[in-house]
Coordinates of C-alpha atoms in Angstrom, one line a residue:
Chain A
X902 CA 77.5 22.3 41.5
X903 CA 78.3 21.3 45.1
X904 CA 81.8 21.2 46.3
X905 CA 82.2 17.4 46.6
X906 CA 80.8 17.0 43.1
X907 CA 83.1 19.7 41.8
X908 CA 86.0 17.9 43.4
X909 CA 85.1 14.6 41.8
X910 CA 84.5 16.1 38.4
X911 CA 87.8 18.0 38.3
X912 CA 89.6 15.0 39.8
X913 CA 88.2 12.9 36.9
X914 CA 89.4 15.6 34.4
X915 CA 92.9 15.4 36.0
X916 CA 92.8 11.6 35.9
X917 CA 92.0 11.7 32.2
X918 CA 95.0 14.0 31.6
X919 CA 97.2 11.7 33.7
X920 CA 96.2 8.6 31.8
X921 CA 96.6 10.3 28.4
X922 CA 100.1 11.5 29.5
X923 CA 100.9 7.9 30.5
X924 CA 99.8 6.6 27.1
X925 CA 102.1 9.0 25.4
X926 CA 104.9 7.5 27.6
X927 CA 107.1 10.6 27.6
X928 CA 108.7 11.5 31.0
X929 CA 109.3 15.1 29.9
X930 CA 105.5 15.6 29.7
X931 CA 105.3 14.8 33.4
X932 CA 108.2 17.1 34.3
X933 CA 106.6 20.0 32.4
X934 CA 103.1 19.1 33.6
X935 CA 104.2 19.0 37.2
X936 CA 105.5 22.6 36.9
X937 CA 102.2 23.8 35.4
X938 CA 100.2 22.0 38.2
X939 CA 102.5 23.6 40.8
X940 CA 101.8 27.0 39.4
X941 CA 98.0 26.3 39.5
X942 CA 98.4 25.8 43.3
X943 CA 100.6 28.8 43.8
X944 CA 98.4 31.1 41.7
X945 CA 95.2 29.9 43.5
X946 CA 96.9 30.4 46.8
X947 CA 97.9 33.9 45.9
X948 CA 94.5 34.7 44.5
X949 CA 92.7 33.9 47.8
X950 CA 94.6 36.7 49.4
X951 CA 95.3 39.0 46.4
X952 CA 92.2 38.5 44.2
X953 CA 89.5 37.9 46.8
X954 CA 90.8 40.0 49.7
X955 CA 92.8 42.7 47.8
X956 CA 96.1 42.3 49.6
X957 CA 99.2 41.8 47.5
X958 CA 101.6 39.1 48.5
X959 CA 105.1 39.5 47.0
X960 CA 106.6 36.8 49.1
X961 CA 105.2 33.7 47.3
X962 CA 108.7 32.4 46.9
X963 CA 109.3 32.6 50.6
X964 CA 106.2 30.5 51.4
X965 CA 107.1 28.1 48.6
X966 CA 110.6 27.7 49.9
X967 CA 109.4 27.2 53.4
X968 CA 107.4 24.2 52.2
X969 CA 110.4 22.9 50.3
X970 CA 112.8 23.3 53.2
X971 CA 110.5 21.7 55.7
X972 CA 110.7 18.7 53.4
X973 CA 114.5 18.8 53.5
X974 CA 114.5 18.9 57.2
X975 CA 112.1 16.0 57.5
X976 CA 114.0 14.1 54.9
X977 CA 117.1 14.4 57.0
X978 CA 115.4 13.6 60.3
X979 CA 112.8 10.9 59.4
X980 CA 111.6 10.4 55.8
X981 CA 107.8 10.4 55.2
X982 CA 105.5 9.9 52.2
X983 CA 104.8 13.0 50.0
X984 CA 101.2 13.7 51.2
X985 CA 102.4 13.9 54.8
X986 CA 105.2 16.2 53.7
X987 CA 102.7 18.4 51.9
X988 CA 100.7 18.6 55.1
X989 CA 103.7 19.6 57.2
X990 CA 104.9 22.2 54.6
X991 CA 101.4 23.6 54.5
X992 CA 101.2 23.9 58.3
X993 CA 104.7 25.6 58.6
X994 CA 103.9 28.1 55.8
X995 CA 100.4 28.7 57.0
X996 CA 101.8 29.6 60.5
X997 CA 104.3 32.0 59.0
X998 CA 101.6 33.5 56.9
X999 CA 99.5 34.0 60.0
X1000 CA 102.4 35.6 61.9
X1001 CA 103.1 38.0 59.0
X1002 CA 99.5 39.0 58.8
X1003 CA 99.2 39.5 62.5
X1004 CA 102.2 41.9 62.6
X1005 CA 101.3 43.9 59.5
X1006 CA 97.7 43.7 58.6
X1007 CA 96.5 46.2 61.2
X1008 CA 98.3 48.9 59.2
X1009 CA 97.7 50.0 55.6
X1010 CA 97.7 47.3 53.0
X1011 CA 101.0 48.4 51.4
X1012 CA 102.9 47.5 54.6
X1013 CA 101.8 43.9 54.3
X1014 CA 103.1 43.8 50.7
X1015 CA 106.5 45.3 51.6
X1016 CA 106.8 43.0 54.6
X1017 CA 106.2 39.9 52.5
X1018 CA 108.9 41.1 50.0
X1019 CA 111.4 41.6 52.9
X1020 CA 110.4 38.2 54.4
X1021 CA 111.7 36.5 51.3
X1022 CA 115.1 38.1 51.7
X1023 CA 115.3 37.3 55.4
X1024 CA 114.2 33.7 55.2
X1025 CA 116.8 33.2 52.4
X1026 CA 119.4 34.7 54.8
X1027 CA 118.4 32.3 57.5
X1028 CA 118.5 29.3 55.2
X1029 CA 121.8 30.3 53.8
X1030 CA 123.2 30.4 57.3
X1031 CA 121.6 27.1 58.4
X1032 CA 124.1 24.3 57.8
X1033 CA 121.7 21.5 58.7
X1034 CA 119.7 22.1 55.4
X1035 CA 122.9 22.6 53.4
X1036 CA 123.3 26.3 53.8
X1037 CA 124.3 28.1 50.6
X1038 CA 125.7 24.9 49.1
X1039 CA 122.3 23.4 48.9
X1040 CA 121.0 19.9 49.8
X1041 CA 120.8 16.7 47.7
X1042 CA 117.6 14.7 47.9
X1043 CA 117.9 11.3 46.2
X1044 CA 114.7 10.6 44.4
X1045 CA 113.7 6.9 44.1
X1046 CA 113.5 5.8 40.6
X1047 CA 110.0 4.3 40.8
X1048 CA 107.3 3.4 43.2
X1049 CA 105.4 0.2 43.6
X1050 CA 101.7 0.4 44.4
X1051 CA 100.0 -3.0 44.6
X1052 CA 102.7 -4.7 42.5
X1053 CA 102.2 -2.0 39.9
X1054 CA 105.3 -0.2 39.0
X1055 CA 105.0 3.6 38.5
X1056 CA 107.8 6.1 37.6
X1057 CA 108.5 8.5 40.5
X1058 CA 107.9 11.6 38.5
X1059 CA 104.5 10.2 37.5
X1060 CA 103.8 9.8 41.2
X1061 CA 104.9 13.4 41.9
X1062 CA 102.7 14.5 39.0
X1063 CA 99.8 12.6 40.4
X1064 CA 100.1 14.0 43.9
X1065 CA 100.5 17.6 42.6
X1066 CA 97.4 17.1 40.5
X1067 CA 95.4 16.0 43.5
X1068 CA 96.7 19.1 45.3
X1069 CA 95.8 21.4 42.4
X1070 CA 92.2 19.9 42.3
X1071 CA 92.0 20.3 46.1
X1072 CA 93.1 23.9 46.0
X1073 CA 90.7 24.8 43.2
X1074 CA 87.9 23.2 45.2
X1075 CA 88.9 25.2 48.3
X1076 CA 89.1 28.4 46.3
X1077 CA 85.7 27.8 44.7
X1078 CA 84.2 26.9 48.1
X1079 CA 85.6 30.1 49.7
X1080 CA 84.4 32.2 46.8
X1081 CA 80.8 31.1 47.3
X1082 CA 80.7 31.1 51.1
X1083 CA 80.1 33.8 53.7
X1084 CA 83.9 33.9 54.1
X1085 CA 84.3 34.8 50.4
X1086 CA 81.7 37.6 50.6
X1087 CA 83.5 38.9 53.7
X1088 CA 86.8 38.9 51.7
X1089 CA 85.1 40.8 48.9
X1090 CA 83.9 43.5 51.3
X1091 CA 87.4 44.0 52.5
X1092 CA 88.7 44.3 49.0
X1093 CA 86.0 46.7 47.9
X1094 CA 86.0 49.0 50.9
X1095 CA 87.7 47.9 54.1
X1096 CA 86.5 50.9 56.2
X1097 CA 82.9 50.4 55.2
X1098 CA 83.1 46.7 55.9
X1099 CA 84.6 47.3 59.3
X1100 CA 81.8 49.8 60.0
X1101 CA 79.2 47.2 59.0
X1102 CA 80.6 44.8 61.5
X1103 CA 82.6 42.6 59.3
X1104 CA 85.5 41.1 61.5
X1105 CA 88.1 42.3 59.0
X1106 CA 91.3 41.4 60.9
X1107 CA 90.0 37.9 61.6
X1108 CA 89.1 37.4 57.9
X1109 CA 92.4 38.8 56.7
X1110 CA 94.3 36.4 59.0
X1111 CA 92.2 33.5 57.6
X1112 CA 93.1 34.6 54.1
X1113 CA 96.9 35.0 54.8
X1114 CA 97.0 31.6 56.5
X1115 CA 95.1 29.9 53.7
X1116 CA 97.4 31.6 51.1
X1117 CA 100.6 30.6 53.0
X1118 CA 99.4 27.1 53.5
X1119 CA 98.6 26.4 49.9
X1120 CA 101.9 27.8 48.8
X1121 CA 103.8 25.7 51.3
X1122 CA 102.0 22.6 50.2
X1123 CA 103.0 23.4 46.6
X1124 CA 106.6 23.7 47.7
X1125 CA 106.8 20.5 49.8
X1126 CA 107.4 18.0 47.0
X1127 CA 109.7 20.3 45.2
X1128 CA 113.0 18.9 46.6
X1129 CA 112.1 15.4 45.3
X1130 CA 111.2 17.0 41.9
X1131 CA 114.4 19.0 41.5
X1132 CA 116.8 16.5 43.3
X1133 CA 119.2 19.3 44.4
X1134 CA 117.7 22.2 46.3
X1135 CA 119.7 25.4 46.8
X1136 CA 118.4 28.6 48.4
X1137 CA 118.6 30.6 45.1
X1138 CA 116.4 28.1 43.3
X1139 CA 113.9 27.7 46.1
X1140 CA 113.6 31.5 46.6
X1141 CA 113.6 32.2 42.9
X1142 CA 111.9 35.5 41.9
X1143 CA 110.1 33.6 39.2
X1144 CA 107.7 32.1 41.8
X1145 CA 106.8 35.5 43.2
X1146 CA 106.2 37.0 39.8
X1147 CA 104.4 34.0 38.4
X1148 CA 102.1 33.8 41.4
X1149 CA 101.1 37.4 40.8
X1150 CA 101.1 37.3 37.0
X1151 CA 99.0 34.2 36.5
X1152 CA 95.9 35.4 38.5
X1153 CA 96.2 38.9 37.1
X1154 CA 96.4 37.7 33.6
X1155 CA 93.7 35.1 34.0
X1156 CA 91.3 37.3 36.0
X1157 CA 91.7 37.7 39.8
X1158 CA 88.1 37.6 40.9
X1159 CA 87.2 34.0 40.3
X1160 CA 88.8 30.6 40.8
X1161 CA 88.8 30.1 37.1
X1162 CA 91.2 33.0 36.5
X1163 CA 94.3 31.6 38.2
X1164 CA 93.6 28.2 36.5
X1165 CA 93.5 29.9 33.0
X1166 CA 96.5 32.0 33.8
X1167 CA 98.6 29.1 35.2
X1168 CA 97.8 26.8 32.3
X1169 CA 98.4 29.4 29.6
X1170 CA 101.5 31.1 31.2
X1171 CA 102.9 27.9 32.6
X1172 CA 102.7 26.1 29.2
X1173 CA 104.1 29.2 27.4
X1174 CA 107.0 29.3 29.8
X1175 CA 107.8 25.6 29.3
X1176 CA 107.8 26.1 25.5
X1177 CA 109.8 29.4 25.7
X1178 CA 112.4 27.8 28.1
X1179 CA 113.0 25.0 25.6
X1180 CA 112.9 27.0 22.4
X1181 CA 114.4 30.4 23.4
X1182 CA 116.0 30.8 26.9
X1183 CA 114.9 31.0 30.5
X1184 CA 115.8 34.7 30.9
X1185 CA 113.7 35.6 27.9
X1186 CA 110.8 33.6 29.2
X1187 CA 110.9 35.5 32.5
X1188 CA 110.9 38.8 30.5
X1189 CA 107.8 37.6 28.6
X1190 CA 106.0 37.0 32.0
X1191 CA 107.0 40.5 33.2
X1192 CA 105.9 42.2 30.0
X1193 CA 102.6 40.2 30.0
X1194 CA 101.9 41.2 33.6
X1195 CA 102.4 44.9 33.2
X1196 CA 100.7 44.8 29.8
X1197 CA 97.6 43.1 31.2
X1198 CA 97.3 45.3 34.3
X1199 CA 97.4 48.4 32.1
X1200 CA 95.3 47.3 29.2
X1201 CA 93.0 44.5 30.5
X1202 CA 92.6 45.2 34.3
X1203 CA 90.3 42.2 34.8
X1204 CA 92.4 39.7 32.9
X1205 CA 91.2 37.3 30.3
X1206 CA 88.0 36.6 32.3
X1207 CA 87.3 40.3 32.2
X1208 CA 87.8 40.4 28.4
X1209 CA 85.6 37.4 28.1
X1210 CA 82.8 39.0 30.0
X1211 CA 83.2 42.3 28.2
X1212 CA 82.9 40.6 24.9
X1213 CA 79.8 38.6 25.8
X1214 CA 77.9 41.0 28.0
X1215 CA 79.2 44.4 26.9
X1216 CA 79.9 45.3 30.5
X1217 CA 83.3 46.5 31.5
X1218 CA 83.4 46.2 35.3
X1219 CA 81.5 43.1 36.0
X1220 CA 83.2 39.8 36.5
X1221 CA 80.7 37.2 37.5
X1222 CA 78.5 38.8 40.1
X1223 CA 81.0 41.2 41.6
X1224 CA 82.0 44.7 41.0
X1225 CA 85.7 45.1 41.1
X1226 CA 85.7 48.7 40.0
X1227 CA 87.3 50.1 43.1
X1228 CA 89.8 48.2 45.2
X1229 CA 90.9 49.1 48.6
X1230 CA 90.2 52.3 50.6
Chain B
X644 CA 139.7 44.3 75.1
X645 CA 141.6 47.0 73.2
X646 CA 141.1 45.2 70.0
X647 CA 137.4 44.8 70.5
X648 CA 136.9 48.5 71.3
X649 CA 138.9 49.4 68.2
X650 CA 136.9 46.9 66.1
X651 CA 133.8 48.4 67.5
X652 CA 134.7 52.0 66.7
X653 CA 135.8 51.0 63.2
X654 CA 132.5 49.2 62.7
X655 CA 130.7 52.3 64.0
X656 CA 132.5 54.6 61.5
X657 CA 131.8 52.2 58.7
X658 CA 128.2 52.1 59.8
X659 CA 127.8 55.8 59.7
X660 CA 129.4 56.0 56.3
X661 CA 127.1 53.2 55.1
X662 CA 124.1 55.0 56.6
X663 CA 124.9 58.1 54.7
X664 CA 124.8 56.1 51.5
X665 CA 121.5 54.4 52.6
X666 CA 120.0 57.9 53.0
X667 CA 120.7 58.5 49.3
X668 CA 119.1 55.2 48.3
X669 CA 116.0 55.8 50.5
X670 CA 115.4 59.5 49.7
X671 CA 113.6 58.6 46.4
X672 CA 111.3 56.2 48.2
X673 CA 110.7 58.8 51.0
X674 CA 109.4 61.1 48.3
X675 CA 107.3 58.5 46.3
X676 CA 106.1 56.3 49.1
X677 CA 106.3 58.7 52.1
X678 CA 105.0 61.8 50.5
X679 CA 103.1 60.8 47.3
X680 CA 101.8 57.5 48.7
X681 CA 102.9 55.7 45.6
X682 CA 104.3 52.3 46.6
X683 CA 107.1 52.3 44.1
X684 CA 108.8 48.9 44.8
X685 CA 110.6 49.2 41.5
X686 CA 112.8 52.0 43.0
X687 CA 115.8 49.6 43.6
X688 CA 115.6 48.6 39.9
X689 CA 116.0 52.2 38.9
X690 CA 119.0 52.5 41.2
X691 CA 120.7 49.5 39.6
X692 CA 119.9 51.1 36.2
X693 CA 121.7 54.2 37.5
X694 CA 124.6 52.0 38.5
X695 CA 124.9 50.5 35.0
X696 CA 124.6 53.8 33.3
X697 CA 127.4 55.2 35.5
X698 CA 129.4 52.1 34.6
X699 CA 128.9 52.5 30.9
X700 CA 129.9 56.1 31.0
X701 CA 132.9 55.3 33.2
X702 CA 134.2 52.5 31.0
X703 CA 133.6 54.2 27.6
X704 CA 134.3 57.8 28.3
X705 CA 136.3 57.5 31.5
X706 CA 134.0 60.0 33.3
X707 CA 133.9 59.8 37.1
X708 CA 130.7 57.8 38.0
X709 CA 129.2 60.4 40.3
X710 CA 129.7 63.2 37.6
X711 CA 128.2 60.8 35.1
X712 CA 125.1 60.3 37.2
X713 CA 124.7 64.1 37.5
X714 CA 124.9 64.4 33.7
X715 CA 122.1 61.9 33.2
X716 CA 119.8 63.4 35.9
X717 CA 117.5 65.0 33.3
X718 CA 117.0 61.7 31.5
X719 CA 116.1 60.0 34.8
X720 CA 113.7 62.9 35.7
X721 CA 112.0 62.4 32.3
X722 CA 111.8 58.7 32.8
X723 CA 110.2 59.2 36.3
X724 CA 107.7 61.7 34.9
X725 CA 106.8 59.3 32.1
X726 CA 106.4 56.4 34.5
X727 CA 104.1 58.5 36.7
X728 CA 102.0 59.6 33.8
X729 CA 101.5 55.9 32.8
X730 CA 100.7 55.1 36.4
X731 CA 98.3 57.9 36.8
X732 CA 96.5 57.3 33.5
X733 CA 96.2 53.6 34.1
X734 CA 95.6 53.2 37.8
X735 CA 95.5 56.3 40.1
X736 CA 92.8 58.0 38.0
X737 CA 90.5 55.0 38.4
X738 CA 91.4 54.4 42.1
X739 CA 92.9 51.1 41.2
X740 CA 96.4 51.7 42.6
X741 CA 96.1 49.3 45.5
X742 CA 96.2 46.0 43.7
X743 CA 97.0 46.7 40.1
X744 CA 99.4 49.6 40.8
X745 CA 101.5 47.3 43.0
X746 CA 101.5 44.6 40.4
X747 CA 102.5 47.2 37.8
X748 CA 105.6 48.3 39.8
X749 CA 106.4 44.7 40.6
X750 CA 106.4 44.0 36.9
X751 CA 108.5 47.0 36.2
X752 CA 111.1 45.8 38.8
X753 CA 111.2 42.4 37.2
X754 CA 111.4 43.6 33.6
X755 CA 114.3 46.0 34.4
X756 CA 116.2 43.3 36.2
X757 CA 115.7 40.7 33.4
X758 CA 116.6 43.2 30.7
X759 CA 119.8 44.1 32.6
X760 CA 120.7 40.4 32.9
X761 CA 120.0 39.9 29.2
X762 CA 122.2 42.9 28.2
X763 CA 125.0 42.7 30.8
X764 CA 124.8 39.1 32.1
X765 CA 125.1 38.3 35.8
X766 CA 128.8 39.2 36.1
X767 CA 129.7 41.7 38.8
X768 CA 130.7 45.1 37.3
X769 CA 132.8 47.8 39.0
X770 CA 134.1 51.3 38.2
X771 CA 137.5 53.0 38.4
X772 CA 138.0 56.4 39.7
X773 CA 140.6 58.5 41.4
X774 CA 139.4 57.8 44.9
X775 CA 138.4 54.1 44.9
X776 CA 141.7 52.7 46.2
X777 CA 142.6 55.4 48.8
X778 CA 142.1 55.2 52.5
X779 CA 142.5 57.8 55.2
X780 CA 144.4 56.6 58.3
X781 CA 143.9 58.2 61.7
X782 CA 145.7 56.2 64.4
X783 CA 143.8 53.0 64.5
X784 CA 140.9 54.1 62.5
X785 CA 140.6 53.8 58.7
X786 CA 138.2 55.8 56.6
X787 CA 138.2 54.5 53.0
X788 CA 137.4 57.3 50.5
X789 CA 135.3 54.7 48.6
X790 CA 132.8 55.0 51.5
X791 CA 133.5 58.6 52.6
X792 CA 132.8 60.3 49.2
X793 CA 129.4 58.5 48.6
X794 CA 128.4 59.4 52.2
X795 CA 129.2 63.1 51.6
X796 CA 127.5 63.3 48.2
X797 CA 124.5 61.5 49.7
X798 CA 124.1 63.9 52.6
X799 CA 124.6 66.9 50.2
X800 CA 121.8 65.5 48.0
X801 CA 119.4 64.9 50.9
X802 CA 120.2 68.4 52.3
X803 CA 119.6 70.1 48.9
X804 CA 116.3 68.2 48.6
X805 CA 115.3 69.2 52.1
X806 CA 115.9 72.9 51.3
X807 CA 114.1 72.5 48.0
X808 CA 111.0 71.0 49.7
X809 CA 111.0 73.6 52.5
X810 CA 111.8 76.8 50.6
X811 CA 110.6 76.7 47.0
X812 CA 107.0 77.1 45.8
X813 CA 106.9 73.7 44.0
X814 CA 108.7 72.0 47.0
X815 CA 106.0 73.3 49.3
X816 CA 103.3 72.3 46.9
X817 CA 104.8 68.7 46.9
X818 CA 104.6 68.7 50.7
X819 CA 101.0 70.0 50.5
X820 CA 99.9 67.4 48.0
X821 CA 100.7 64.7 50.6
X822 CA 98.4 66.5 53.1
X823 CA 95.4 67.7 51.3
X824 CA 95.0 67.3 47.5
X825 CA 91.7 69.0 47.4
X826 CA 92.9 72.1 49.2
X827 CA 95.9 72.3 46.8
X828 CA 93.4 72.2 43.9
X829 CA 91.4 75.0 45.4
X830 CA 94.6 77.1 45.5
X831 CA 94.9 76.7 41.8
X832 CA 97.6 74.1 41.6
X833 CA 97.2 71.0 39.6
X834 CA 98.0 68.1 42.0
X835 CA 98.8 65.7 39.2
X836 CA 101.5 67.9 37.7
X837 CA 103.0 68.4 41.1
X838 CA 103.0 64.7 41.7
X839 CA 104.6 64.2 38.3
X840 CA 107.4 66.6 39.2
X841 CA 107.9 64.9 42.6
X842 CA 108.0 61.4 41.1
X843 CA 110.5 62.6 38.5
X844 CA 112.7 64.0 41.3
X845 CA 112.5 60.7 43.2
X846 CA 113.6 58.7 40.2
X847 CA 116.3 61.2 39.4
X848 CA 117.7 60.6 42.9
X849 CA 118.0 56.9 41.9
X850 CA 120.6 57.9 39.3
X851 CA 122.9 59.4 41.9
X852 CA 122.2 56.6 44.4
X853 CA 123.1 54.1 41.7
X854 CA 126.4 55.8 41.0
X855 CA 127.2 55.8 44.7
X856 CA 126.3 52.1 44.9
X857 CA 128.7 51.1 42.1
X858 CA 131.5 53.2 43.8
X859 CA 131.0 51.3 47.1
X860 CA 130.6 47.8 45.8
X861 CA 130.6 45.8 42.5
X862 CA 127.1 45.5 41.1
X863 CA 125.1 42.8 39.3
X864 CA 121.4 43.1 38.2
X865 CA 119.8 41.3 41.2
X866 CA 121.7 43.3 43.9
X867 CA 118.7 45.6 43.9
X868 CA 116.5 43.0 45.7
X869 CA 118.6 43.3 48.9
X870 CA 117.7 47.0 48.9
X871 CA 113.9 46.6 48.8
X872 CA 113.7 45.6 52.4
X873 CA 116.3 48.1 53.5
X874 CA 114.8 51.2 51.9
X875 CA 111.3 50.5 53.1
X876 CA 112.6 49.7 56.6
X877 CA 114.5 53.0 56.7
X878 CA 111.5 54.9 55.2
X879 CA 109.0 53.5 57.7
X880 CA 111.4 53.7 60.7
X881 CA 112.1 57.4 59.8
X882 CA 108.5 58.2 59.8
X883 CA 107.4 58.2 56.1
X884 CA 107.3 62.0 55.4
X885 CA 110.2 63.2 57.4
X886 CA 113.5 63.4 55.6
X887 CA 115.5 64.2 58.8
X888 CA 113.9 61.2 60.4
X889 CA 114.9 59.1 57.3
X890 CA 118.5 60.2 57.6
X891 CA 118.6 59.2 61.3
X892 CA 117.0 55.9 60.5
X893 CA 119.5 55.3 57.7
X894 CA 122.4 55.9 60.0
X895 CA 120.9 53.6 62.6
X896 CA 120.4 50.8 60.1
X897 CA 123.9 51.3 58.7
X898 CA 125.5 51.1 62.2
X899 CA 123.4 48.0 63.2
X900 CA 124.2 46.3 59.9
X901 CA 127.9 47.1 60.1
X902 CA 128.2 45.9 63.7
X903 CA 126.3 42.7 62.9
X904 CA 128.6 42.1 59.9
X905 CA 131.7 42.7 62.0
X906 CA 130.8 40.5 64.9
X907 CA 128.5 37.8 63.4
X908 CA 129.6 37.7 59.7
X909 CA 128.3 39.6 56.7
X910 CA 125.9 36.9 55.6
X911 CA 123.6 37.9 58.5
X912 CA 123.4 41.6 57.5
X913 CA 120.3 41.4 55.2
X914 CA 118.2 40.0 58.0
X915 CA 118.8 43.1 60.2
X916 CA 116.7 45.5 58.1
X917 CA 113.8 43.1 58.1
X918 CA 113.9 42.6 61.8
X919 CA 114.0 46.4 62.3
X920 CA 111.1 46.8 59.9
X921 CA 109.0 44.3 61.7
X922 CA 109.8 45.7 65.1
X923 CA 108.9 49.2 63.8
X924 CA 105.6 48.0 62.3
X925 CA 104.7 46.2 65.5
X926 CA 105.7 48.8 68.1
X927 CA 105.9 52.2 66.5
X928 CA 104.3 52.3 63.0
X929 CA 104.5 56.1 63.0
X930 CA 108.3 55.9 62.9
X931 CA 110.9 57.9 64.8
X932 CA 110.0 61.4 63.7
X933 CA 106.5 60.6 62.4
X934 CA 103.6 62.8 62.9

């Protein structure tokens, strides 16, 4: 399937979900669904760098929060519609991703991972000390109750859900496009053996920078509407460790070598967490995510997709067309 | 002018004491990341675990936290050896440590933190011991025992480890495993068991570091996160495999953080380590005493 067709088909699927949810007329569905969609974007963004290129980003929360806080800044200066905010958040996070990559990617891969982890702490320190966006007290964003489009009234949470759905479809399309392009094959060579790739003339640094920028931009875009969703944004919620762990756990559990993996992981894990938060407690639901992540990386290294392929083809280390037997140098 | 100089020297002393403590926190990561090449980002979680165990023993039995941490050293060693065994069997053996190994340790960090929150809640916990409230006064300079004793214990621990690595057979084998695993194998030593011992030692050091941490400041489960950036910054700045370099880097970071906290406010201190880490990575990735 070509990319535009893929986009239209997945958009249609999303639209059906949206209309079904509207027919049920339960606002909680939109609140829960928004979170799941947001995780689809985060997981897909992580996977472009982590799954395709083999570089682990621990700072997903930082990129997410950057998107959210650029919205807060713009909200205070001059308010704009959500899609524009997403674009701005994406640009800001993408630039930071580029800068991080430029400083650390010439060294061993582990340095990049550590630097992303530290980035989250430092950005949080900066935000806590920045009074304009509320500092450690946080910032209030008053969400309009509803929106009118062509005399047709629509609840604001439904509008947020809809824009996030479009973003999720868009990011899946991008991931699928990257996966099947020259760029994606370049990423895969870096993941499988960076030294060999470099020796064969693959411009590894350039490709890695493209991957970090794409990854940062998608995460920033996922974070941009967040202040409107939550209504009250404080540093500890925007930089929550749950974003970092979920962004890693979802692709790893779903299967990190294909765009389908993060989608499966985000839908399964996201729904599970919504259910667990309501029925048990939010601390326990994070524990479940941690246990699932470690359990899956030990027992099922290629995630659910890997299990699926193993079951149907009797091959252990093939997912789709790619060997992912050895990762990194 | 006089007050500023006094303030500065006090900040300097506090920084040196803090740096000694940072050396204890980092020595574990110097062994696992610097020498063994295992990116154990869960190390801070083990340190917090050490803090809580010292806390429990202090509250229930009234044992001094540092003594308590020495008592539980064997348990931490065994825990470290077990974690390494799991890591080796699941990842290192198959050459999958880059992506999945990192995710594994991240999961471990997360699980430990959430478990501690579930058991102890997010309240700050602190310990009582004979020296927590005493301060030595020299003219205008104050040296709180709460900082001095952890610093001394930390330097003792690092010194002992340094002697162990340089003088004993296993210590030398640990240094050798970082240089040439195959050569070690040809000498008739099993690199996996050497690495298991080394990783056990690195986690055991977290027990003592944890006790020192809870002596210095009250602890809650997510405090460990602040140390992730710090310990890796110190380890990289010191030059990965060099323990003396690590101690110098720890002192440097302690001093810079303490001066930042004194003159610009403590809320800026966490940003210092990251700035230092980035500068090191950008300008001298080999570190201060790196080879």
